[in-house]
Structure formats: C-alpha cells, structure tokens
Amino acid sequence: MKRIVFLNRFFFPDHSATSQILGDLAFHLASCGHDVHVITSQQHYDNPRARLPETDTVRGVAIHRLPTTQFGRSALLGRGFDCLSFYASMWRSVLALTNQGDILVVKTDPPLLCVAAMHAARRRGVRLVNWLQDLYPEMAVELGVPLLRGPLGQVLFHLRDVALRAAEANVVISQRMAENVRSRGIASDRIHVIQNWCDDEQIRPIPPIDNPLRREWGLEDKFVVGYSGNLGRAHEFDTVLAAAERLARDSRAVFLFIGGGHKFDQLARRVKERRLDRSFRFIPYQDRALLKYSLGVPDVHWISLKPELEGIALPSKFYGIAAAGRPVIAITAKDGEFARLVQQHDCGFVIEPGHADALADTVTRLSRDTKCLGAMGLRAREMLEAHFTRRHAFERWRNLLADIGSSPALTARPMSAELVNSAAACNEQPS
C-alpha cells in the first residue's frame, strides 16, 4: 500500500474529539508499518493563537502543519477566513506531498474540505476517501446559517455531492447518516459505516470510591449528573437548566460539566443569572490520560443532539461513557438512532428536549436506586464490547484501505466538465 495522507484542521496534541479519533487511527496504521502523513493546521481547537511546529513526527506519523489566519471559532466571519486560508494551504500541501496511487483520507473540518481535496486528488491521481463526521451543508441549514436555504445552498449541496461521487469510499459514522448519503444519489458500494470509538482498553469502569478525581473535586457525597466534551451548536442545554431549577433544593444533585465549546460559556452565564451556582460545577478539558477517571466521576451522563440533526451527526462521546460503565440520559428525538441504541441496550433513558420535569424526575429516581444505576452501566459496557470496540473499528479501516490500495492506480486528470460547471455555478452566485 502506498502513502496514506489524512486531512483535518486539528490533530495531535489537540484534544478535540475529531483530532483524538484521527490520532488513534493514524498512530495505529503507522504502528502496522504504513507510511502515514497528516496535513493539519498549527492551531488548537480552543486556541486559535497557538503556533504548533510546522513539521513533526510523532509515533511514526509525519505531521505537516499549515499556516492559517487565526480568528478562531467564536465569530462566523472570522471562522470563515480561517477555513478559506486552510483550504488554500491544504491544496498546495497535497499537491506537493502526494503521488499517484496514494490514499487521501479527508475529514469534515473545515466544512466542505472534501470539495477542495477532490480537485487536488484528481490532479495527482490520488485515491480519495471521505471520512464524514457530520453532513455539511445539511448541518448549517438545520442550524439556521443565513443564505443556505436558497441558491447558494443548492450550489454547495451539488459541489459536496460531486465530491462524494468522486471518492472511492465515503466512511460515515452511523446507519442513519449512510441513509442520508445514499439518498443523495451516492452508490451504496461507496458508502461504509464505521462508527467512532474510544480507548476502551484504558477507559474502564471505576467504582466512585476508588476515583481520585471524585475526591479531588469534592463530590464524594453528591449524585453527579455529568457532561463531558464539547458543548456546541448541535446541543441544547435549556432542558438541563430547567431541570436543575426543579432540583435546586436537593443538595446532593450536582451537574458537572467537563470540557468547553461554543455554548459552554453561555451555559455558565445562564447558571449565574438563575443563581444556580451551587448546583453546577465547571471543569476545563482534562488530559486524555485522565479520561478513565473523569468519565467515571458522574453517576450518570447526559448527552444532547437536536432532533433536526438526526442522520447528520452522532455524539461520539457516547462510546467513552459506555466504556466507563455509566448509564446515559439522551436528550434527543425518541425515534433517532442514538435514542434507539440507548433503548435497545437498556443502558439509559431517552428524554425529548423541553421535557424538564421528566429529566428532573429521572435524576431523582436514579439517585435513589443505585442497583438500577449499576445495572444500566454494566449493560452499557457490554454493548460497547459487543459492537463498538476500537479494535473492531481499526480492523474495518485496515480492510477498507487495503481494498482501496489494491485497486488499479488512478491516472492524474484535469477537472471534469461536471466540476467545471459546478465551479462556474458557484462563481455566479451573489456574495
């Protein structure tokens, strides 16, 4: 197999979820003897001013970090400039780094990275694999990003679909996402479902009494409802906030937030405004080596996915929670794929957004029933070991890449008429 090159805006030592998932796979493939490269930015997910070294080699993976603008993720316009500058730098780097027959695996940060990567891949005769962590522009449309429900959105959908059809494989992280991609006219044999994962060998159930972080954070005598990771635009916290108000008189109930994200600071402000400080704890991202402890601090975790984003995204933090042997409260659509997993394996509860009374009642009931809590946590771990281990995901990735690498080499070719027409259509749209 020839060189494997990954594209993603963030990579090791960044702690974001997509960076960690990519790092796991890249380091694994390198340990298997593959020539693995990663093209990424010099930034951290939550620190746009970071300047990581331009080149590095970590655990056999060659890292190529590109200069970009540094506006960060807080404002949409600045984020757009960061994305555009990454596209431009990425294009040059792919052309310089790849040779005919190499495999280019493209993730989804920044959005529509697959479109720019497709053009570079065609020019170099490189095999393209899209690794879809979410679907864009569907995500932006559902979140209400301006202009995307009109002609501009139609052009972006068309360009993205061209990139999906041009790929030798499109890897999606859920069955519902696969259905959505198939509905766009992408051939079924080009769609592969490989769920995300966690380090299930390191993250294992730890009894609360043996957890040093629970003692360090002063939570020994509390019933802890936890959230770990990014709290972003795909999530809602109003249901949790309203439930916390109903539980304010319960001195044992604590809502613990570990991480960051677009809505993390918003939630902290709302907590202060409602004078709920005693019921909430906010902790920054923890080092990955501490995940086996931090995920075990809560008695139960909650995860949110807005119902309109079903089949567009899936909360990968679910796997780490299951590995830690903790039940989950899914605040999402009852008929969604994530909800179906929780219900099928009886490892938690599903509560639709806005049903704060139901959430408060569930927390109260669980705080009084440690037997039910432990049984659900055990079933969560059993589900993970049966269906979602990292070892199984790695095996599927190795097989897929081996199949692609053994196919006849592509010939470098210029942009097709379809791509030229798409680019022209995009240029004709008003800014």
Short mmCIF file of C-alpha atoms in Angstrom, two decimals:
data_model
loop_
_atom_site.label_atom_id
_atom_site.label_comp_id
_atom_site.label_asym_id
_atom_site.label_seq_id
_atom_site.Cartn_x
_atom_site.Cartn_y
_atom_site.Cartn_z
CA MET A 1 0.00 0.00 0.00
CA LYS A 2 1.24 3.46 -0.84
CA ARG A 3 1.30 6.54 1.38
CA ILE A 4 -1.83 7.32 3.46
CA VAL A 5 -2.43 11.05 3.93
CA PHE A 6 -5.07 12.38 6.32
CA LEU A 7 -6.58 15.87 6.14
CA ASN A 8 -8.14 17.57 9.17
CA ARG A 9 -7.81 21.06 10.60
CA PHE A 10 -6.81 19.78 14.05
CA PHE A 11 -4.51 16.97 15.13
CA PHE A 12 -2.32 15.80 17.99
CA PRO A 13 -1.67 17.23 20.55
CA ASP A 14 -5.07 18.91 20.16
CA HIS A 15 -7.76 17.41 22.43
CA SER A 16 -10.87 17.85 20.26
CA ALA A 17 -12.87 14.70 19.52
CA THR A 18 -12.12 14.58 15.78
CA SER A 19 -8.43 15.12 16.49
CA GLN A 20 -8.30 12.27 19.01
CA ILE A 21 -10.18 9.86 16.74
CA LEU A 22 -7.86 10.72 13.84
CA GLY A 23 -4.80 10.36 16.05
CA ASP A 24 -5.88 6.91 17.19
CA LEU A 25 -6.24 5.66 13.62
CA ALA A 26 -3.14 7.37 12.23
CA PHE A 27 -0.89 6.08 15.02
CA HIS A 28 -2.35 2.59 14.71
CA LEU A 29 -1.73 2.45 10.96
CA ALA A 30 1.82 3.73 11.44
CA SER A 31 2.43 1.01 14.03
CA CYS A 32 1.31 -1.52 11.40
CA GLY A 33 4.07 -0.34 9.07
CA HIS A 34 2.17 2.11 6.85
CA ASP A 35 3.64 5.38 5.62
CA VAL A 36 1.21 7.79 7.31
CA HIS A 37 1.11 11.58 6.97
CA VAL A 38 -1.29 14.15 8.42
CA ILE A 39 -1.90 17.58 6.91
CA THR A 40 -3.35 19.88 9.56
CA SER A 41 -3.17 23.42 10.95
CA GLN A 42 -0.87 24.87 13.58
CA GLN A 43 -3.82 25.69 15.83
CA HIS A 44 -5.55 24.10 18.79
CA TYR A 45 -9.32 23.71 18.63
CA ASP A 46 -9.86 26.17 21.50
CA ASN A 47 -6.72 28.26 20.99
CA PRO A 48 -6.53 29.85 17.52
CA ARG A 49 -3.38 31.75 18.54
CA ALA A 50 -1.41 28.55 19.05
CA ARG A 51 1.56 28.02 16.74
CA LEU A 52 2.48 24.36 16.79
CA PRO A 53 5.66 23.36 14.89
CA GLU A 54 5.31 23.26 11.09
CA THR A 55 6.68 19.73 10.87
CA ASP A 56 6.89 16.94 13.38
CA THR A 57 6.99 13.16 13.63
CA VAL A 58 5.03 11.52 16.43
CA ARG A 59 4.85 7.73 16.87
CA GLY A 60 5.79 7.19 13.24
CA VAL A 61 3.28 9.70 11.80
CA ALA A 62 4.68 12.60 9.78
CA ILE A 63 2.76 15.78 10.64
CA HIS A 64 2.62 18.75 8.27
CA ARG A 65 1.09 21.81 9.96
CA LEU A 66 -0.07 24.65 7.74
CA PRO A 67 -0.16 28.40 8.44
CA THR A 68 -3.67 29.89 8.51
CA THR A 69 -5.40 33.01 9.72
CA GLN A 70 -6.10 32.97 13.48
CA PHE A 71 -9.55 34.45 14.06
CA GLY A 72 -10.88 31.44 15.94
CA ARG A 73 -14.31 29.83 16.21
CA SER A 74 -16.24 32.49 18.14
CA ALA A 75 -17.41 34.59 15.16
CA LEU A 76 -18.79 33.14 11.93
CA LEU A 77 -16.94 35.57 9.63
CA GLY A 78 -13.55 35.00 11.26
CA ARG A 79 -14.12 31.27 11.26
CA GLY A 80 -14.80 31.52 7.54
CA PHE A 81 -11.47 33.23 6.91
CA ASP A 82 -9.67 30.53 8.92
CA CYS A 83 -11.35 27.87 6.78
CA LEU A 84 -10.51 29.59 3.48
CA SER A 85 -6.87 30.02 4.41
CA PHE A 86 -6.67 26.34 5.39
CA TYR A 87 -8.19 25.30 2.04
CA ALA A 88 -5.55 27.28 0.15
CA SER A 89 -2.62 25.96 2.18
CA MET A 90 -4.00 22.42 2.08
CA TRP A 91 -4.27 22.47 -1.72
CA ARG A 92 -0.58 23.32 -2.12
CA SER A 93 0.46 20.79 0.50
CA VAL A 94 -1.49 17.91 -1.06
CA LEU A 95 -0.03 18.63 -4.49
CA ALA A 96 3.49 18.69 -3.04
CA LEU A 97 3.15 15.66 -0.76
CA THR A 98 1.17 13.06 -2.71
CA ASN A 99 1.97 10.81 -5.65
CA GLN A 100 -0.17 8.77 -7.99
CA GLY A 101 -1.87 5.89 -6.18
CA ASP A 102 -1.60 7.37 -2.68
CA ILE A 103 -4.71 7.40 -0.49
CA LEU A 104 -6.08 10.74 0.72
CA VAL A 105 -8.47 10.46 3.69
CA VAL A 106 -10.41 13.69 4.18
CA LYS A 107 -12.33 14.55 7.33
CA THR A 108 -15.03 17.23 7.66
CA ASP A 109 -13.24 20.09 9.44
CA PRO A 110 -13.34 22.61 7.93
CA PRO A 111 -16.71 22.09 6.20
CA LEU A 112 -16.62 21.06 2.54
CA LEU A 113 -12.94 20.15 2.80
CA CYS A 114 -13.78 17.21 0.53
CA VAL A 115 -14.55 19.60 -2.37
CA ALA A 116 -11.14 21.26 -2.35
CA ALA A 117 -9.40 17.94 -1.67
CA MET A 118 -11.20 16.29 -4.60
CA HIS A 119 -9.67 18.74 -7.07
CA ALA A 120 -6.17 18.17 -5.69
CA ALA A 121 -6.69 14.39 -5.66
CA ARG A 122 -7.80 14.34 -9.29
CA ARG A 123 -4.81 16.38 -10.38
CA ARG A 124 -2.37 13.98 -8.67
CA GLY A 125 -4.16 10.68 -9.42
CA VAL A 126 -4.73 10.11 -5.71
CA ARG A 127 -7.44 7.84 -4.32
CA LEU A 128 -9.96 9.90 -2.32
CA VAL A 129 -11.70 8.67 0.85
CA ASN A 130 -14.17 10.98 2.60
CA TRP A 131 -14.47 10.41 6.34
CA LEU A 132 -17.75 12.10 7.26
CA GLN A 133 -18.10 13.06 10.92
CA ASP A 134 -21.18 15.10 10.04
CA LEU A 135 -23.01 16.19 6.90
CA TYR A 136 -22.49 19.70 5.58
CA PRO A 137 -24.26 21.79 4.33
CA GLU A 138 -27.17 19.89 5.96
CA MET A 139 -25.82 20.80 9.41
CA ALA A 140 -25.62 24.51 8.58
CA VAL A 141 -29.09 24.55 7.03
CA GLU A 142 -30.69 22.95 10.11
CA LEU A 143 -28.82 25.32 12.44
CA GLY A 144 -30.13 28.33 10.54
CA VAL A 145 -26.95 29.64 8.92
CA PRO A 146 -28.04 32.57 6.68
CA LEU A 147 -28.45 32.16 2.89
CA LEU A 148 -28.09 28.36 2.80
CA ARG A 149 -31.77 27.64 2.13
CA GLY A 150 -31.53 29.47 -1.21
CA PRO A 151 -29.46 29.19 -4.40
CA LEU A 152 -26.14 29.30 -2.54
CA GLY A 153 -27.13 26.25 -0.52
CA GLN A 154 -28.12 24.38 -3.68
CA VAL A 155 -24.70 25.04 -5.18
CA LEU A 156 -22.94 23.84 -2.02
CA PHE A 157 -25.04 20.68 -1.92
CA HIS A 158 -24.17 19.98 -5.56
CA LEU A 159 -20.44 20.54 -5.05
CA ARG A 160 -20.43 18.30 -1.97
CA ASP A 161 -22.32 15.55 -3.78
CA VAL A 162 -19.86 15.68 -6.68
CA ALA A 163 -17.04 15.16 -4.16
CA LEU A 164 -18.86 12.19 -2.62
CA ARG A 165 -19.40 10.58 -6.01
CA ALA A 166 -15.75 11.15 -6.94
CA ALA A 167 -14.48 9.28 -3.87
CA GLU A 168 -13.55 5.62 -3.85
CA ALA A 169 -15.17 5.39 -0.42
CA ASN A 170 -17.30 7.53 1.89
CA VAL A 171 -17.00 6.47 5.52
CA VAL A 172 -19.91 7.55 7.73
CA ILE A 173 -20.33 7.09 11.48
CA SER A 174 -23.95 5.93 11.68
CA GLN A 175 -26.58 3.98 9.76
CA ARG A 176 -28.92 6.97 9.53
CA MET A 177 -26.10 9.06 8.07
CA ALA A 178 -25.50 6.33 5.49
CA GLU A 179 -29.17 6.52 4.51
CA ASN A 180 -28.90 10.28 4.06
CA VAL A 181 -25.80 9.96 1.87
CA ARG A 182 -27.46 7.23 -0.19
CA SER A 183 -30.49 9.48 -0.71
CA ARG A 184 -28.18 12.00 -2.42
CA GLY A 185 -27.51 9.51 -5.21
CA ILE A 186 -24.24 8.08 -3.88
CA ALA A 187 -23.75 4.41 -4.79
CA SER A 188 -24.22 2.02 -1.88
CA ASP A 189 -20.90 0.28 -2.59
CA ARG A 190 -19.13 3.62 -1.98
CA ILE A 191 -20.68 4.05 1.48
CA HIS A 192 -19.14 2.34 4.52
CA VAL A 193 -20.39 2.59 8.11
CA ILE A 194 -17.53 2.61 10.61
CA GLN A 195 -18.60 4.02 13.95
CA ASN A 196 -16.29 6.20 16.00
CA TRP A 197 -14.72 4.78 19.14
CA CYS A 198 -12.91 5.48 22.39
CA ASP A 199 -9.88 3.95 24.07
CA ASP A 200 -11.95 1.17 25.62
CA GLU A 201 -8.83 -0.64 26.82
CA GLN A 202 -7.81 2.28 29.04
CA ILE A 203 -11.29 3.56 29.92
CA ARG A 204 -12.93 1.00 32.15
CA PRO A 205 -15.49 1.11 34.98
CA ILE A 206 -14.06 2.50 38.22
CA PRO A 207 -16.10 2.45 41.45
CA PRO A 208 -16.75 6.01 42.72
CA ILE A 209 -14.98 5.28 45.97
CA ASP A 210 -11.77 4.46 44.05
CA ASN A 211 -11.88 7.54 41.78
CA PRO A 212 -9.28 10.17 42.83
CA LEU A 213 -10.95 12.96 40.81
CA ARG A 214 -14.24 12.49 42.61
CA ARG A 215 -12.43 13.07 45.89
CA GLU A 216 -10.32 15.92 44.50
CA TRP A 217 -13.40 17.74 43.20
CA GLY A 218 -15.28 17.29 46.47
CA LEU A 219 -18.07 15.14 45.05
CA GLU A 220 -17.91 12.09 47.32
CA ASP A 221 -21.35 12.63 48.85
CA LYS A 222 -23.06 14.01 45.73
CA PHE A 223 -25.21 12.50 42.99
CA VAL A 224 -23.37 13.70 39.89
CA VAL A 225 -25.05 14.27 36.53
CA GLY A 226 -22.19 14.75 34.09
CA TYR A 227 -21.42 16.16 30.67
CA SER A 228 -18.01 15.60 29.12
CA GLY A 229 -16.62 17.18 25.95
CA ASN A 230 -17.72 19.86 23.53
CA LEU A 231 -20.98 21.70 24.17
CA GLY A 232 -21.66 23.15 20.74
CA ARG A 233 -24.32 24.31 18.32
CA ALA A 234 -25.67 20.78 17.82
CA HIS A 235 -26.59 20.55 21.51
CA GLU A 236 -29.17 22.23 23.72
CA PHE A 237 -28.93 22.84 27.45
CA ASP A 238 -32.26 24.54 28.27
CA THR A 239 -33.80 21.22 29.32
CA VAL A 240 -30.96 20.56 31.77
CA LEU A 241 -31.05 24.12 33.09
CA ALA A 242 -34.78 23.92 33.75
CA ALA A 243 -34.41 20.52 35.42
CA ALA A 244 -31.67 21.92 37.65
CA GLU A 245 -34.04 24.65 38.80
CA ARG A 246 -36.55 21.99 39.82
CA LEU A 247 -33.80 20.13 41.73
CA ALA A 248 -32.26 23.21 43.35
CA ARG A 249 -33.41 22.17 46.83
CA ASP A 250 -31.75 18.77 46.51
CA SER A 251 -28.31 19.43 47.99
CA ARG A 252 -26.98 16.10 46.69
CA ALA A 253 -27.69 16.76 43.00
CA VAL A 254 -24.77 18.33 41.12
CA PHE A 255 -24.48 18.98 37.38
CA LEU A 256 -20.85 18.60 36.36
CA PHE A 257 -19.53 19.97 33.05
CA ILE A 258 -16.06 18.93 31.87
CA GLY A 259 -14.88 20.47 28.60
CA GLY A 260 -15.66 23.57 26.56
CA GLY A 261 -17.26 24.65 23.31
CA HIS A 262 -19.44 27.31 21.74
CA LYS A 263 -22.19 27.00 24.38
CA PHE A 264 -20.04 26.24 27.42
CA ASP A 265 -19.64 29.89 28.44
CA GLN A 266 -23.29 30.61 27.56
CA LEU A 267 -24.41 27.94 29.98
CA ALA A 268 -22.10 29.24 32.72
CA ARG A 269 -23.62 32.74 32.34
CA ARG A 270 -27.17 31.39 32.45
CA VAL A 271 -26.36 29.42 35.60
CA LYS A 272 -25.17 32.61 37.31
CA GLU A 273 -28.20 34.57 36.11
CA ARG A 274 -30.52 31.96 37.64
CA ARG A 275 -28.43 31.70 40.82
CA LEU A 276 -27.82 28.00 40.37
CA ASP A 277 -24.10 28.14 41.14
CA ARG A 278 -24.43 25.62 43.99
CA SER A 279 -25.89 23.05 41.60
CA PHE A 280 -23.23 23.31 38.87
CA ARG A 281 -19.50 22.69 38.56
CA PHE A 282 -17.48 23.68 35.51
CA ILE A 283 -14.14 21.96 34.86
CA PRO A 284 -11.88 22.55 31.82
CA TYR A 285 -10.88 19.78 29.41
CA GLN A 286 -8.84 17.10 31.14
CA ASP A 287 -5.75 15.44 29.75
CA ARG A 288 -6.62 12.32 27.80
CA ALA A 289 -4.68 10.21 30.29
CA LEU A 290 -7.25 11.25 32.92
CA LEU A 291 -10.32 10.30 30.86
CA LYS A 292 -10.61 6.95 32.60
CA TYR A 293 -11.13 8.91 35.82
CA SER A 294 -13.06 11.98 34.59
CA LEU A 295 -15.63 9.87 32.72
CA GLY A 296 -16.12 7.82 35.87
CA VAL A 297 -16.85 10.80 38.13
CA PRO A 298 -20.54 11.21 37.15
CA ASP A 299 -23.08 8.71 38.38
CA VAL A 300 -24.96 9.27 35.12
CA HIS A 301 -24.08 11.26 31.98
CA TRP A 302 -26.38 13.25 29.73
CA ILE A 303 -25.89 13.77 26.01
CA SER A 304 -27.80 16.09 23.72
CA LEU A 305 -28.46 16.05 19.99
CA LYS A 306 -31.01 18.40 18.47
CA PRO A 307 -33.75 16.29 16.80
CA GLU A 308 -33.35 18.10 13.49
CA LEU A 309 -29.77 16.82 13.30
CA GLU A 310 -30.70 13.12 13.25
CA GLY A 311 -28.74 11.42 10.48
CA ILE A 312 -26.48 14.46 10.18
CA ALA A 313 -24.36 13.95 13.30
CA LEU A 314 -23.99 11.45 16.15
CA PRO A 315 -22.49 12.18 19.61
CA SER A 316 -19.32 10.10 19.74
CA LYS A 317 -18.91 10.83 23.46
CA PHE A 318 -21.46 8.05 23.96
CA TYR A 319 -18.73 5.42 23.46
CA GLY A 320 -16.48 6.79 26.20
CA ILE A 321 -19.40 6.91 28.62
CA ALA A 322 -20.26 3.30 27.83
CA ALA A 323 -16.63 2.27 28.27
CA ALA A 324 -16.65 3.85 31.74
CA GLY A 325 -19.69 1.74 32.60
CA ARG A 326 -22.02 4.67 33.17
CA PRO A 327 -25.65 4.99 32.07
CA VAL A 328 -26.71 7.87 29.84
CA ILE A 329 -29.67 10.22 29.63
CA ALA A 330 -30.16 11.02 25.95
CA ILE A 331 -31.89 14.36 25.38
CA THR A 332 -32.88 13.92 21.78
CA ALA A 333 -35.59 12.65 19.44
CA LYS A 334 -37.18 9.43 20.73
CA ASP A 335 -37.12 7.83 17.27
CA GLY A 336 -33.49 8.74 16.50
CA GLU A 337 -30.59 6.34 16.02
CA PHE A 338 -28.85 7.41 19.21
CA ALA A 339 -32.07 7.01 21.20
CA ARG A 340 -32.63 3.60 19.63
CA LEU A 341 -29.21 2.42 20.83
CA VAL A 342 -29.93 3.53 24.39
CA GLN A 343 -33.35 1.87 24.41
CA GLN A 344 -32.28 -1.31 22.61
CA HIS A 345 -29.48 -1.98 25.10
CA ASP A 346 -31.36 -0.64 28.13
CA CYS A 347 -28.38 1.44 29.19
CA GLY A 348 -30.13 4.69 29.99
CA PHE A 349 -33.15 6.89 29.35
CA VAL A 350 -34.37 8.97 26.42
CA ILE A 351 -35.99 12.34 27.12
CA GLU A 352 -37.15 14.67 24.41
CA PRO A 353 -35.88 18.28 24.51
CA GLY A 354 -38.06 20.58 26.61
CA HIS A 355 -39.26 17.85 28.99
CA ALA A 356 -37.52 19.23 32.07
CA ASP A 357 -39.94 17.64 34.52
CA ALA A 358 -39.19 14.19 33.10
CA LEU A 359 -35.45 14.84 33.36
CA ALA A 360 -35.72 16.03 36.97
CA ASP A 361 -37.83 13.00 37.89
CA THR A 362 -35.34 10.66 36.20
CA VAL A 363 -32.40 12.17 38.09
CA THR A 364 -34.28 11.90 41.39
CA ARG A 365 -35.25 8.28 40.71
CA LEU A 366 -31.72 7.25 39.76
CA SER A 367 -30.22 8.97 42.80
CA ARG A 368 -32.34 6.65 44.97
CA ASP A 369 -31.77 3.44 43.02
CA THR A 370 -28.09 2.53 42.88
CA LYS A 371 -28.94 -1.01 41.80
CA CYS A 372 -30.66 0.24 38.61
CA LEU A 373 -27.81 2.68 38.03
CA GLY A 374 -25.18 -0.06 38.24
CA ALA A 375 -27.12 -2.50 36.05
CA MET A 376 -27.54 0.10 33.29
CA GLY A 377 -23.86 0.96 33.44
CA LEU A 378 -22.94 -2.71 33.14
CA ARG A 379 -25.19 -3.09 30.08
CA ALA A 380 -23.59 0.00 28.51
CA ARG A 381 -20.15 -1.60 28.81
CA GLU A 382 -21.45 -4.91 27.44
CA MET A 383 -22.96 -3.10 24.44
CA LEU A 384 -19.63 -1.44 23.72
CA GLU A 385 -17.65 -4.66 23.93
CA ALA A 386 -20.10 -6.46 21.65
CA HIS A 387 -20.41 -3.81 18.94
CA PHE A 388 -18.20 -0.73 19.24
CA THR A 389 -14.66 -1.56 20.34
CA ARG A 390 -11.73 0.35 18.94
CA ARG A 391 -10.11 -2.88 17.82
CA HIS A 392 -13.10 -3.70 15.63
CA ALA A 393 -13.12 -0.20 14.08
CA PHE A 394 -9.39 -0.40 13.33
CA GLU A 395 -9.88 -3.75 11.63
CA ARG A 396 -12.59 -2.34 9.38
CA TRP A 397 -10.42 0.64 8.47
CA ARG A 398 -7.43 -1.59 7.67
CA ASN A 399 -9.55 -3.81 5.43
CA LEU A 400 -11.08 -0.83 3.63
CA LEU A 401 -7.74 0.85 2.98
CA ALA A 402 -6.21 -2.45 1.84
CA ASP A 403 -9.03 -2.93 -0.67
CA ILE A 404 -8.60 0.61 -1.99
CA GLY A 405 -4.83 0.27 -2.15
CA SER A 406 -5.05 -2.94 -4.16
CA SER A 407 -7.31 -1.45 -6.84
CA PRO A 408 -5.76 -0.23 -10.13
CA ALA A 409 -3.91 3.07 -9.81
CA LEU A 410 -5.72 6.18 -10.96
CA THR A 411 -4.47 8.44 -13.71
CA ALA A 412 -3.98 12.09 -12.90
CA ARG A 413 -6.52 14.09 -14.85
CA PRO A 414 -7.83 17.62 -15.13
CA MET A 415 -11.14 18.82 -13.79
CA SER A 416 -14.13 17.13 -15.44
CA ALA A 417 -16.84 19.08 -17.22
CA GLU A 418 -19.17 18.47 -14.27
CA LEU A 419 -16.69 20.05 -11.88
CA VAL A 420 -16.07 22.99 -14.20
CA ASN A 421 -19.80 23.61 -14.45
CA SER A 422 -20.17 23.36 -10.67
CA ALA A 423 -17.35 25.83 -10.08
CA ALA A 424 -18.85 28.21 -12.63
CA ALA A 425 -22.23 27.99 -10.94
CA CYS A 426 -20.65 28.75 -7.59
CA ASN A 427 -18.86 31.80 -9.01
CA GLU A 428 -22.11 33.14 -10.43
CA GLN A 429 -23.80 33.21 -7.02
CA PRO A 430 -24.03 36.62 -5.31
CA SER A 431 -21.77 37.09 -2.31
#
